[in-house]
mmCIF file with all atom_site columns, C-alpha atoms and ligand atoms in Angstrom:
data_model
loop_
_atom_site.group_PDB
_atom_site.id
_atom_site.type_symbol
_atom_site.label_atom_id
_atom_site.label_alt_id
_atom_site.label_comp_id
_atom_site.label_asym_id
_atom_site.label_entity_id
_atom_site.label_seq_id
_atom_site.pdbx_PDB_ins_code
_atom_site.Cartn_x
_atom_site.Cartn_y
_atom_site.Cartn_z
_atom_site.occupancy
_atom_site.B_iso_or_equiv
_atom_site.pdbx_formal_charge
_atom_site.auth_seq_id
_atom_site.auth_comp_id
_atom_site.auth_asym_id
_atom_site.auth_atom_id
_atom_site.pdbx_PDB_model_num
ATOM   1   C CA . MET A 1 1   ? 16.753  1.810   5.831  1.00 54.00 ? 1   MET A CA 1
ATOM   2   C CA . GLY A 1 2   ? 16.675  -0.194  9.304  1.00 68.00 ? 2   GLY A CA 1
ATOM   3   C CA . LYS A 1 3   ? 18.897  -3.545  10.004 1.00 82.00 ? 3   LYS A CA 1
ATOM   4   C CA . MET A 1 4   ? 17.800  -6.772  8.157  1.00 90.00 ? 4   MET A CA 1
ATOM   5   C CA . VAL A 1 5   ? 15.296  -8.687  9.761  1.00 95.00 ? 5   VAL A CA 1
ATOM   6   C CA . ARG A 1 6   ? 16.641  -12.229 10.216 1.00 97.00 ? 6   ARG A CA 1
ATOM   7   C CA . ILE A 1 7   ? 14.282  -15.095 9.947  1.00 97.00 ? 7   ILE A CA 1
ATOM   8   C CA . ALA A 1 8   ? 14.807  -18.691 10.929 1.00 98.00 ? 8   ALA A CA 1
ATOM   9   C CA . VAL A 1 9   ? 12.792  -20.771 9.118  1.00 98.00 ? 9   VAL A CA 1
ATOM   10  C CA . PHE A 1 10  ? 11.498  -24.413 11.170 1.00 98.00 ? 10  PHE A CA 1
ATOM   11  C CA . ALA A 1 11  ? 10.624  -27.285 8.803  1.00 98.00 ? 11  ALA A CA 1
ATOM   12  C CA . SER A 1 12  ? 10.670  -31.220 9.167  1.00 97.00 ? 12  SER A CA 1
ATOM   13  C CA . GLY A 1 13  ? 9.738   -32.049 5.119  1.00 95.00 ? 13  GLY A CA 1
ATOM   14  C CA . ASN A 1 14  ? 10.199  -30.968 1.952  1.00 95.00 ? 14  ASN A CA 1
ATOM   15  C CA . GLY A 1 15  ? 10.843  -27.534 2.018  1.00 96.00 ? 15  GLY A CA 1
ATOM   16  C CA . SER A 1 16  ? 9.342   -25.955 -0.656 1.00 96.00 ? 16  SER A CA 1
ATOM   17  C CA . ASN A 1 17  ? 7.707   -23.463 1.265  1.00 97.00 ? 17  ASN A CA 1
ATOM   18  C CA . ALA A 1 18  ? 11.357  -22.576 2.801  1.00 98.00 ? 18  ALA A CA 1
ATOM   19  C CA . GLU A 1 19  ? 13.319  -22.359 -0.720 1.00 97.00 ? 19  GLU A CA 1
ATOM   20  C CA . ASN A 1 20  ? 10.337  -19.910 -1.605 1.00 97.00 ? 20  ASN A CA 1
ATOM   21  C CA . ILE A 1 21  ? 10.665  -17.877 1.239  1.00 97.00 ? 21  ILE A CA 1
ATOM   22  C CA . ILE A 1 22  ? 14.208  -18.034 0.677  1.00 97.00 ? 22  ILE A CA 1
ATOM   23  C CA . GLU A 1 23  ? 14.299  -16.740 -3.058 1.00 96.00 ? 23  GLU A CA 1
ATOM   24  C CA . TYR A 1 24  ? 12.078  -14.238 -2.708 1.00 96.00 ? 24  TYR A CA 1
ATOM   25  C CA . LEU A 1 25  ? 13.736  -12.482 0.152  1.00 95.00 ? 25  LEU A CA 1
ATOM   26  C CA . ARG A 1 26  ? 16.423  -12.448 -2.332 1.00 94.00 ? 26  ARG A CA 1
ATOM   27  C CA . THR A 1 27  ? 14.932  -11.897 -5.354 1.00 92.00 ? 27  THR A CA 1
ATOM   28  C CA . GLN A 1 28  ? 11.538  -10.129 -5.059 1.00 86.00 ? 28  GLN A CA 1
ATOM   29  C CA . ALA A 1 29  ? 11.278  -8.252  -1.783 1.00 73.00 ? 29  ALA A CA 1
ATOM   30  C CA . THR A 1 30  ? 12.054  -3.892  -2.512 1.00 72.00 ? 30  THR A CA 1
ATOM   31  C CA . PRO A 1 31  ? 13.902  -2.618  -0.932 1.00 73.00 ? 31  PRO A CA 1
ATOM   32  C CA . ALA A 1 32  ? 15.353  -5.999  0.658  1.00 80.00 ? 32  ALA A CA 1
ATOM   33  C CA . HIS A 1 33  ? 14.760  -5.900  4.919  1.00 88.00 ? 33  HIS A CA 1
ATOM   34  C CA . ALA A 1 34  ? 14.496  -9.710  5.492  1.00 93.00 ? 34  ALA A CA 1
ATOM   35  C CA . GLU A 1 35  ? 16.557  -12.652 5.198  1.00 95.00 ? 35  GLU A CA 1
ATOM   36  C CA . VAL A 1 36  ? 16.514  -16.614 5.640  1.00 97.00 ? 36  VAL A CA 1
ATOM   37  C CA . ALA A 1 37  ? 19.522  -16.557 8.416  1.00 97.00 ? 37  ALA A CA 1
ATOM   38  C CA . CYS A 1 38  ? 18.771  -20.496 9.286  1.00 98.00 ? 38  CYS A CA 1
ATOM   39  C CA . VAL A 1 39  ? 16.631  -23.487 8.694  1.00 98.00 ? 39  VAL A CA 1
ATOM   40  C CA . VAL A 1 40  ? 15.922  -25.568 12.044 1.00 98.00 ? 40  VAL A CA 1
ATOM   41  C CA . CYS A 1 41  ? 15.424  -29.134 10.977 1.00 98.00 ? 41  CYS A CA 1
ATOM   42  C CA . ASN A 1 42  ? 13.906  -31.714 13.311 1.00 98.00 ? 42  ASN A CA 1
ATOM   43  C CA . LYS A 1 43  ? 14.486  -35.063 10.612 1.00 97.00 ? 43  LYS A CA 1
ATOM   44  C CA . PRO A 1 44  ? 17.684  -35.867 9.256  1.00 96.00 ? 44  PRO A CA 1
ATOM   45  C CA . GLY A 1 45  ? 17.337  -36.697 6.106  1.00 95.00 ? 45  GLY A CA 1
ATOM   46  C CA . ALA A 1 46  ? 14.590  -34.154 4.975  1.00 97.00 ? 46  ALA A CA 1
ATOM   47  C CA . GLY A 1 47  ? 14.653  -32.444 1.614  1.00 97.00 ? 47  GLY A CA 1
ATOM   48  C CA . VAL A 1 48  ? 14.435  -29.220 3.078  1.00 98.00 ? 48  VAL A CA 1
ATOM   49  C CA . ILE A 1 49  ? 17.884  -29.738 4.110  1.00 98.00 ? 49  ILE A CA 1
ATOM   50  C CA . GLU A 1 50  ? 19.181  -30.493 0.526  1.00 97.00 ? 50  GLU A CA 1
ATOM   51  C CA . ARG A 1 51  ? 17.252  -27.129 -0.659 1.00 98.00 ? 51  ARG A CA 1
ATOM   52  C CA . ALA A 1 52  ? 19.357  -25.012 2.868  1.00 98.00 ? 52  ALA A CA 1
ATOM   53  C CA . ARG A 1 53  ? 22.581  -26.340 1.976  1.00 98.00 ? 53  ARG A CA 1
ATOM   54  C CA . ARG A 1 54  ? 21.387  -25.990 -2.088 1.00 97.00 ? 54  ARG A CA 1
ATOM   55  C CA . LEU A 1 55  ? 21.016  -22.052 -1.251 1.00 98.00 ? 55  LEU A CA 1
ATOM   56  C CA . GLY A 1 56  ? 24.201  -21.729 0.820  1.00 98.00 ? 56  GLY A CA 1
ATOM   57  C CA . VAL A 1 57  ? 21.557  -21.107 3.767  1.00 98.00 ? 57  VAL A CA 1
ATOM   58  C CA . PRO A 1 58  ? 22.867  -22.558 7.232  1.00 97.00 ? 58  PRO A CA 1
ATOM   59  C CA . CYS A 1 59  ? 20.729  -25.511 8.176  1.00 97.00 ? 59  CYS A CA 1
ATOM   60  C CA . ARG A 1 60  ? 20.882  -26.343 12.038 1.00 97.00 ? 60  ARG A CA 1
ATOM   61  C CA . VAL A 1 61  ? 19.372  -30.244 12.610 1.00 98.00 ? 61  VAL A CA 1
ATOM   62  C CA . MET A 1 62  ? 18.271  -30.939 15.798 1.00 97.00 ? 62  MET A CA 1
ATOM   63  C CA . SER A 1 63  ? 16.435  -33.467 17.333 1.00 97.00 ? 63  SER A CA 1
ATOM   64  C CA . ALA A 1 64  ? 13.427  -32.814 19.825 1.00 97.00 ? 64  ALA A CA 1
ATOM   65  C CA . ALA A 1 65  ? 14.469  -32.689 22.235 1.00 97.00 ? 65  ALA A CA 1
ATOM   66  C CA . GLU A 1 66  ? 17.063  -30.559 21.647 1.00 97.00 ? 66  GLU A CA 1
ATOM   67  C CA . ILE A 1 67  ? 14.508  -28.303 20.296 1.00 98.00 ? 67  ILE A CA 1
ATOM   68  C CA . ARG A 1 68  ? 12.754  -28.480 24.063 1.00 97.00 ? 68  ARG A CA 1
ATOM   69  C CA . ASP A 1 69  ? 16.038  -27.432 26.009 1.00 97.00 ? 69  ASP A CA 1
ATOM   70  C CA . GLU A 1 70  ? 15.768  -23.935 26.183 1.00 97.00 ? 70  GLU A CA 1
ATOM   71  C CA . ALA A 1 71  ? 18.993  -22.988 27.133 1.00 97.00 ? 71  ALA A CA 1
ATOM   72  C CA . LEU A 1 72  ? 20.076  -25.007 23.915 1.00 97.00 ? 72  LEU A CA 1
ATOM   73  C CA . MET A 1 73  ? 17.807  -23.594 22.106 1.00 97.00 ? 73  MET A CA 1
ATOM   74  C CA . GLY A 1 74  ? 18.048  -20.319 23.133 1.00 96.00 ? 74  GLY A CA 1
ATOM   75  C CA . GLY A 1 75  ? 21.376  -20.188 22.004 1.00 97.00 ? 75  GLY A CA 1
ATOM   76  C CA . VAL A 1 76  ? 21.432  -20.962 19.045 1.00 96.00 ? 76  VAL A CA 1
ATOM   77  C CA . MET A 1 77  ? 18.202  -18.217 18.122 1.00 97.00 ? 77  MET A CA 1
ATOM   78  C CA . ASP A 1 78  ? 21.048  -16.058 19.871 1.00 97.00 ? 78  ASP A CA 1
ATOM   79  C CA . GLU A 1 79  ? 24.542  -17.161 18.494 1.00 96.00 ? 79  GLU A CA 1
ATOM   80  C CA . GLU A 1 80  ? 22.088  -16.554 14.643 1.00 96.00 ? 80  GLU A CA 1
ATOM   81  C CA . ALA A 1 81  ? 20.525  -13.075 15.893 1.00 96.00 ? 81  ALA A CA 1
ATOM   82  C CA . ILE A 1 82  ? 17.427  -13.951 15.175 1.00 97.00 ? 82  ILE A CA 1
ATOM   83  C CA . ASP A 1 83  ? 14.416  -10.922 15.078 1.00 97.00 ? 83  ASP A CA 1
ATOM   84  C CA . MET A 1 84  ? 11.446  -13.934 13.728 1.00 97.00 ? 84  MET A CA 1
ATOM   85  C CA . VAL A 1 85  ? 10.299  -17.321 13.259 1.00 98.00 ? 85  VAL A CA 1
ATOM   86  C CA . VAL A 1 86  ? 8.857   -18.680 9.835  1.00 98.00 ? 86  VAL A CA 1
ATOM   87  C CA . LEU A 1 87  ? 7.030   -22.989 11.000 1.00 97.00 ? 87  LEU A CA 1
ATOM   88  C CA . ALA A 1 88  ? 6.486   -23.962 6.909  1.00 97.00 ? 88  ALA A CA 1
ATOM   89  C CA . GLY A 1 89  ? 5.635   -27.688 7.381  1.00 94.00 ? 89  GLY A CA 1
ATOM   90  C CA . PHE A 1 90  ? 7.342   -27.839 11.411 1.00 95.00 ? 90  PHE A CA 1
ATOM   91  C CA . LEU A 1 91  ? 5.523   -31.220 12.683 1.00 91.00 ? 91  LEU A CA 1
ATOM   92  C CA . MET A 1 92  ? 6.848   -30.558 16.063 1.00 93.00 ? 92  MET A CA 1
ATOM   93  C CA . MET A 1 93  ? 5.097   -28.095 19.182 1.00 92.00 ? 93  MET A CA 1
ATOM   94  C CA . VAL A 1 94  ? 7.077   -24.974 19.149 1.00 95.00 ? 94  VAL A CA 1
ATOM   95  C CA . PRO A 1 95  ? 8.056   -25.486 22.887 1.00 96.00 ? 95  PRO A CA 1
ATOM   96  C CA . PRO A 1 96  ? 6.590   -22.322 24.784 1.00 96.00 ? 96  PRO A CA 1
ATOM   97  C CA . PHE A 1 97  ? 9.599   -20.359 25.966 1.00 96.00 ? 97  PHE A CA 1
ATOM   98  C CA . LEU A 1 98  ? 10.095  -20.201 21.865 1.00 97.00 ? 98  LEU A CA 1
ATOM   99  C CA . VAL A 1 99  ? 6.640   -18.669 21.341 1.00 96.00 ? 99  VAL A CA 1
ATOM   100 C CA . GLU A 1 100 ? 6.715   -16.689 24.627 1.00 96.00 ? 100 GLU A CA 1
ATOM   101 C CA . ARG A 1 101 ? 9.595   -14.726 23.311 1.00 97.00 ? 101 ARG A CA 1
ATOM   102 C CA . TYR A 1 102 ? 8.951   -14.558 19.412 1.00 97.00 ? 102 TYR A CA 1
ATOM   103 C CA . ARG A 1 103 ? 4.860   -14.028 19.992 1.00 95.00 ? 103 ARG A CA 1
ATOM   104 C CA . GLY A 1 104 ? 3.847   -11.479 17.014 1.00 93.00 ? 104 GLY A CA 1
ATOM   105 C CA . ARG A 1 105 ? 6.790   -12.849 15.421 1.00 96.00 ? 105 ARG A CA 1
ATOM   106 C CA . MET A 1 106 ? 6.239   -16.489 14.968 1.00 97.00 ? 106 MET A CA 1
ATOM   107 C CA . LEU A 1 107 ? 4.074   -17.109 11.688 1.00 97.00 ? 107 LEU A CA 1
ATOM   108 C CA . ASN A 1 108 ? 2.534   -20.470 10.503 1.00 96.00 ? 108 ASN A CA 1
ATOM   109 C CA . ILE A 1 109 ? 0.894   -21.492 7.306  1.00 96.00 ? 109 ILE A CA 1
ATOM   110 C CA . HIS A 1 110 ? -1.506  -24.173 7.536  1.00 96.00 ? 110 HIS A CA 1
ATOM   111 C CA . PRO A 1 111 ? -3.252  -25.693 4.392  1.00 96.00 ? 111 PRO A CA 1
ATOM   112 C CA . SER A 1 112 ? -6.490  -25.739 5.537  1.00 97.00 ? 112 SER A CA 1
ATOM   113 C CA . LEU A 1 113 ? -9.118  -22.995 6.093  1.00 97.00 ? 113 LEU A CA 1
ATOM   114 C CA . LEU A 1 114 ? -8.866  -22.464 9.996  1.00 95.00 ? 114 LEU A CA 1
ATOM   115 C CA . PRO A 1 115 ? -10.311 -23.439 11.607 1.00 94.00 ? 115 PRO A CA 1
ATOM   116 C CA . LYS A 1 116 ? -11.728 -25.931 10.022 1.00 95.00 ? 116 LYS A CA 1
ATOM   117 C CA . PHE A 1 117 ? -9.015  -29.211 9.667  1.00 96.00 ? 117 PHE A CA 1
ATOM   118 C CA . GLY A 1 118 ? -6.841  -27.988 12.372 1.00 93.00 ? 118 GLY A CA 1
ATOM   119 C CA . GLY A 1 119 ? -5.430  -29.313 15.220 1.00 89.00 ? 119 GLY A CA 1
ATOM   120 C CA . LYS A 1 120 ? -3.637  -32.454 16.585 1.00 86.00 ? 120 LYS A CA 1
ATOM   121 C CA . GLY A 1 121 ? -3.372  -34.507 13.700 1.00 88.00 ? 121 GLY A CA 1
ATOM   122 C CA . MET A 1 122 ? -4.606  -32.660 10.529 1.00 92.00 ? 122 MET A CA 1
ATOM   123 C CA . TYR A 1 123 ? -1.250  -32.133 8.838  1.00 90.00 ? 123 TYR A CA 1
ATOM   124 C CA . GLY A 1 124 ? -0.202  -32.755 4.837  1.00 88.00 ? 124 GLY A CA 1
ATOM   125 C CA . ARG A 1 125 ? -1.779  -35.662 2.815  1.00 92.00 ? 125 ARG A CA 1
ATOM   126 C CA . HIS A 1 126 ? -4.130  -35.645 5.984  1.00 94.00 ? 126 HIS A CA 1
ATOM   127 C CA . VAL A 1 127 ? -6.022  -33.027 5.734  1.00 97.00 ? 127 VAL A CA 1
ATOM   128 C CA . HIS A 1 128 ? -6.504  -32.686 1.630  1.00 96.00 ? 128 HIS A CA 1
ATOM   129 C CA . GLU A 1 129 ? -7.618  -36.230 2.624  1.00 96.00 ? 129 GLU A CA 1
ATOM   130 C CA . ALA A 1 130 ? -10.466 -35.284 5.210  1.00 96.00 ? 130 ALA A CA 1
ATOM   131 C CA . VAL A 1 131 ? -11.112 -32.490 3.100  1.00 97.00 ? 131 VAL A CA 1
ATOM   132 C CA . VAL A 1 132 ? -12.305 -35.032 0.585  1.00 97.00 ? 132 VAL A CA 1
ATOM   133 C CA . ALA A 1 133 ? -13.893 -36.618 2.883  1.00 96.00 ? 133 ALA A CA 1
ATOM   134 C CA . ALA A 1 134 ? -16.389 -33.842 4.022  1.00 96.00 ? 134 ALA A CA 1
ATOM   135 C CA . GLY A 1 135 ? -17.078 -33.033 0.230  1.00 96.00 ? 135 GLY A CA 1
ATOM   136 C CA . GLU A 1 136 ? -15.832 -29.583 1.157  1.00 97.00 ? 136 GLU A CA 1
ATOM   137 C CA . ARG A 1 137 ? -16.302 -27.217 -1.973 1.00 97.00 ? 137 ARG A CA 1
ATOM   138 C CA . GLU A 1 138 ? -13.112 -24.563 -0.991 1.00 98.00 ? 138 GLU A CA 1
ATOM   139 C CA . THR A 1 139 ? -10.693 -25.140 1.186  1.00 98.00 ? 139 THR A CA 1
ATOM   140 C CA . GLY A 1 140 ? -7.199  -23.567 1.437  1.00 98.00 ? 140 GLY A CA 1
ATOM   141 C CA . ILE A 1 141 ? -4.465  -21.521 2.956  1.00 97.00 ? 141 ILE A CA 1
ATOM   142 C CA . THR A 1 142 ? -4.698  -19.894 6.194  1.00 97.00 ? 142 THR A CA 1
ATOM   143 C CA . ILE A 1 143 ? -1.415  -17.575 8.042  1.00 97.00 ? 143 ILE A CA 1
ATOM   144 C CA . HIS A 1 144 ? -1.511  -16.823 11.480 1.00 96.00 ? 144 HIS A CA 1
ATOM   145 C CA . HIS A 1 145 ? 0.361   -16.372 14.392 1.00 96.00 ? 145 HIS A CA 1
ATOM   146 C CA . VAL A 1 146 ? 1.354   -18.794 16.460 1.00 95.00 ? 146 VAL A CA 1
ATOM   147 C CA . SER A 1 147 ? -0.194  -19.265 20.012 1.00 91.00 ? 147 SER A CA 1
ATOM   148 C CA . GLU A 1 148 ? 0.128   -22.524 22.775 1.00 87.00 ? 148 GLU A CA 1
ATOM   149 C CA . GLU A 1 149 ? -2.493  -24.004 21.101 1.00 83.00 ? 149 GLU A CA 1
ATOM   150 C CA . CYS A 1 150 ? -1.782  -26.063 18.087 1.00 79.00 ? 150 CYS A CA 1
ATOM   151 C CA . ASP A 1 151 ? -3.156  -24.187 15.205 1.00 80.00 ? 151 ASP A CA 1
ATOM   152 C CA . GLY A 1 152 ? -4.630  -21.663 17.108 1.00 82.00 ? 152 GLY A CA 1
ATOM   153 C CA . GLY A 1 153 ? -3.074  -18.053 17.586 1.00 90.00 ? 153 GLY A CA 1
ATOM   154 C CA . SER A 1 154 ? -4.609  -15.275 15.618 1.00 94.00 ? 154 SER A CA 1
ATOM   155 C CA . VAL A 1 155 ? -5.173  -14.840 11.770 1.00 96.00 ? 155 VAL A CA 1
ATOM   156 C CA . ILE A 1 156 ? -3.173  -13.030 9.602  1.00 96.00 ? 156 ILE A CA 1
ATOM   157 C CA . PHE A 1 157 ? -3.873  -14.122 6.275  1.00 97.00 ? 157 PHE A CA 1
ATOM   158 C CA . GLN A 1 158 ? -6.138  -16.704 4.476  1.00 98.00 ? 158 GLN A CA 1
ATOM   159 C CA . ALA A 1 159 ? -6.963  -17.457 0.643  1.00 98.00 ? 159 ALA A CA 1
ATOM   160 C CA . SER A 1 160 ? -8.750  -20.224 -0.979 1.00 98.00 ? 160 SER A CA 1
ATOM   161 C CA . VAL A 1 161 ? -9.718  -22.108 -3.940 1.00 98.00 ? 161 VAL A CA 1
ATOM   162 C CA . ALA A 1 162 ? -12.437 -24.034 -5.263 1.00 98.00 ? 162 ALA A CA 1
ATOM   163 C CA . VAL A 1 163 ? -12.612 -28.103 -4.817 1.00 97.00 ? 163 VAL A CA 1
ATOM   164 C CA . ALA A 1 164 ? -14.184 -30.437 -7.197 1.00 96.00 ? 164 ALA A CA 1
ATOM   165 C CA . PRO A 1 165 ? -16.032 -33.466 -6.868 1.00 94.00 ? 165 PRO A CA 1
ATOM   166 C CA . SER A 1 166 ? -13.622 -34.938 -8.972 1.00 95.00 ? 166 SER A CA 1
ATOM   167 C CA . ASP A 1 167 ? -10.672 -33.708 -6.716 1.00 96.00 ? 167 ASP A CA 1
ATOM   168 C CA . THR A 1 168 ? -8.113  -36.393 -4.627 1.00 96.00 ? 168 THR A CA 1
ATOM   169 C CA . PRO A 1 169 ? -6.330  -35.448 -1.777 1.00 97.00 ? 169 PRO A CA 1
ATOM   170 C CA . ALA A 1 170 ? -3.429  -34.995 -4.245 1.00 97.00 ? 170 ALA A CA 1
ATOM   171 C CA . SER A 1 171 ? -4.987  -32.668 -6.808 1.00 97.00 ? 171 SER A CA 1
ATOM   172 C CA . VAL A 1 172 ? -6.412  -30.400 -3.491 1.00 97.00 ? 172 VAL A CA 1
ATOM   173 C CA . GLU A 1 173 ? -2.524  -30.572 -2.329 1.00 96.00 ? 173 GLU A CA 1
ATOM   174 C CA . ALA A 1 174 ? -1.406  -29.370 -5.488 1.00 96.00 ? 174 ALA A CA 1
ATOM   175 C CA . LYS A 1 175 ? -3.963  -26.380 -5.286 1.00 97.00 ? 175 LYS A CA 1
ATOM   176 C CA . VAL A 1 176 ? -2.932  -25.918 -2.192 1.00 97.00 ? 176 VAL A CA 1
ATOM   177 C CA . HIS A 1 177 ? 0.646   -25.456 -3.022 1.00 96.00 ? 177 HIS A CA 1
ATOM   178 C CA . THR A 1 178 ? -0.411  -22.921 -5.634 1.00 97.00 ? 178 THR A CA 1
ATOM   179 C CA . LEU A 1 179 ? -1.873  -21.259 -3.580 1.00 97.00 ? 179 LEU A CA 1
ATOM   180 C CA . GLU A 1 180 ? 0.844   -21.148 -0.696 1.00 96.00 ? 180 GLU A CA 1
ATOM   181 C CA . ARG A 1 181 ? 4.236   -20.533 -3.384 1.00 95.00 ? 181 ARG A CA 1
ATOM   182 C CA . LEU A 1 182 ? 1.636   -17.384 -4.155 1.00 96.00 ? 182 LEU A CA 1
ATOM   183 C CA . HIS A 1 183 ? 0.910   -15.979 -0.949 1.00 97.00 ? 183 HIS A CA 1
ATOM   184 C CA . PHE A 1 184 ? 3.421   -17.509 2.657  1.00 97.00 ? 184 PHE A CA 1
ATOM   185 C CA . PRO A 1 185 ? 6.847   -15.238 0.827  1.00 97.00 ? 185 PRO A CA 1
ATOM   186 C CA . ARG A 1 186 ? 4.662   -12.552 0.273  1.00 96.00 ? 186 ARG A CA 1
ATOM   187 C CA . ILE A 1 187 ? 3.315   -11.909 4.032  1.00 96.00 ? 187 ILE A CA 1
ATOM   188 C CA . VAL A 1 188 ? 6.101   -13.413 5.812  1.00 96.00 ? 188 VAL A CA 1
ATOM   189 C CA . ALA A 1 189 ? 8.261   -10.271 3.540  1.00 95.00 ? 189 ALA A CA 1
ATOM   190 C CA . GLU A 1 190 ? 5.366   -7.844  4.511  1.00 94.00 ? 190 GLU A CA 1
ATOM   191 C CA . THR A 1 191 ? 5.553   -9.206  7.902  1.00 94.00 ? 191 THR A CA 1
ATOM   192 C CA . ALA A 1 192 ? 9.388   -8.751  8.483  1.00 94.00 ? 192 ALA A CA 1
ATOM   193 C CA . ALA A 1 193 ? 8.862   -5.221  7.767  1.00 91.00 ? 193 ALA A CA 1
ATOM   194 C CA . ARG A 1 194 ? 6.158   -4.431  10.122 1.00 89.00 ? 194 ARG A CA 1
ATOM   195 C CA . ILE A 1 195 ? 8.664   -6.142  12.495 1.00 86.00 ? 195 ILE A CA 1
ATOM   196 C CA . ALA A 1 196 ? 11.188  -3.963  11.344 1.00 80.00 ? 196 ALA A CA 1
ATOM   197 C CA . MET A 1 197 ? 9.596   -0.757  11.470 1.00 72.00 ? 197 MET A CA 1
HETATM 198 C C1 . GRF B 2 .   ? 2.924   -27.210 3.312  1.00 86.74 ? 201 GRF B C1 1
HETATM 199 O O1 . GRF B 2 .   ? 1.849   -27.945 2.347  1.00 86.74 ? 201 GRF B O1 1
HETATM 200 C C2 . GRF B 2 .   ? 2.109   -26.357 4.849  1.00 86.74 ? 201 GRF B C2 1
HETATM 201 O O2 . GRF B 2 .   ? 0.902   -25.803 4.870  1.00 86.74 ? 201 GRF B O2 1
HETATM 202 C C3 . GRF B 2 .   ? 2.381   -27.780 5.733  1.00 86.74 ? 201 GRF B C3 1
HETATM 203 O O3 . GRF B 2 .   ? 2.580   -28.504 5.563  1.00 86.74 ? 201 GRF B O3 1
HETATM 204 C C4 . GRF B 2 .   ? 3.452   -28.458 4.057  1.00 86.74 ? 201 GRF B C4 1
HETATM 205 C C5 . GRF B 2 .   ? 5.034   -28.223 4.205  1.00 86.74 ? 201 GRF B C5 1
HETATM 206 O O4 . GRF B 2 .   ? 5.133   -28.548 2.560  1.00 86.74 ? 201 GRF B O4 1
HETATM 207 N N1 . GRF B 2 .   ? 2.128   -27.408 7.005  1.00 86.74 ? 201 GRF B N1 1
HETATM 208 P P1 . GRF B 2 .   ? 6.960   -28.108 2.086  1.00 86.74 ? 201 GRF B P1 1
HETATM 209 O O5 . GRF B 2 .   ? 7.660   -28.485 2.789  1.00 86.74 ? 201 GRF B O5 1
HETATM 210 O O6 . GRF B 2 .   ? 6.829   -26.101 2.574  1.00 86.74 ? 201 GRF B O6 1
HETATM 211 O O7 . GRF B 2 .   ? 6.943   -28.192 0.754  1.00 86.74 ? 201 GRF B O7 1
#
């Protein structure tokens, strides 16, 4: 078996996706071929920091300025020997030097069926509010490669779920989280397996 693919998960918020990916790679991905080597968080106090601590995964809390500092950030990625990056609720544009360094090895999850409800300002609850306001009959998740463009990059996987007239942004969010839990860790594992080849 080849060497383990070392993943950095970048997150700004609650971190439920980060936790699911960490757990999945430890328990479900067979043979084990990838691991979350570290979490990078740009929001002091974010839930993901406590989750990482509980799971024993090193977490680097860094400011936006530090993340944009090529020498500093490049050094962190070198130190942790990161092969692949997963954005899981990371609410900052990734600096171009990182996009370039991890092209084809950096994924993002977006909580809608892109290109619908993507782009600037479309994150978290805003997405689900817009979906409900537009009277959409379905929504879903998009897992895509990261490019220089916000929510751009080629799509790797989409899954959809029905939106009922009685749905609220909160209930849509819950449905979307279920899809995320179901698919994101597996797609991360499959992408890592391709990188390992
Ligand atoms: C998820 O809905 C993800 O799709 C979006 O931000 C949310 C992050 O949730 N980009 P969590 O922090 O993983 O719980």
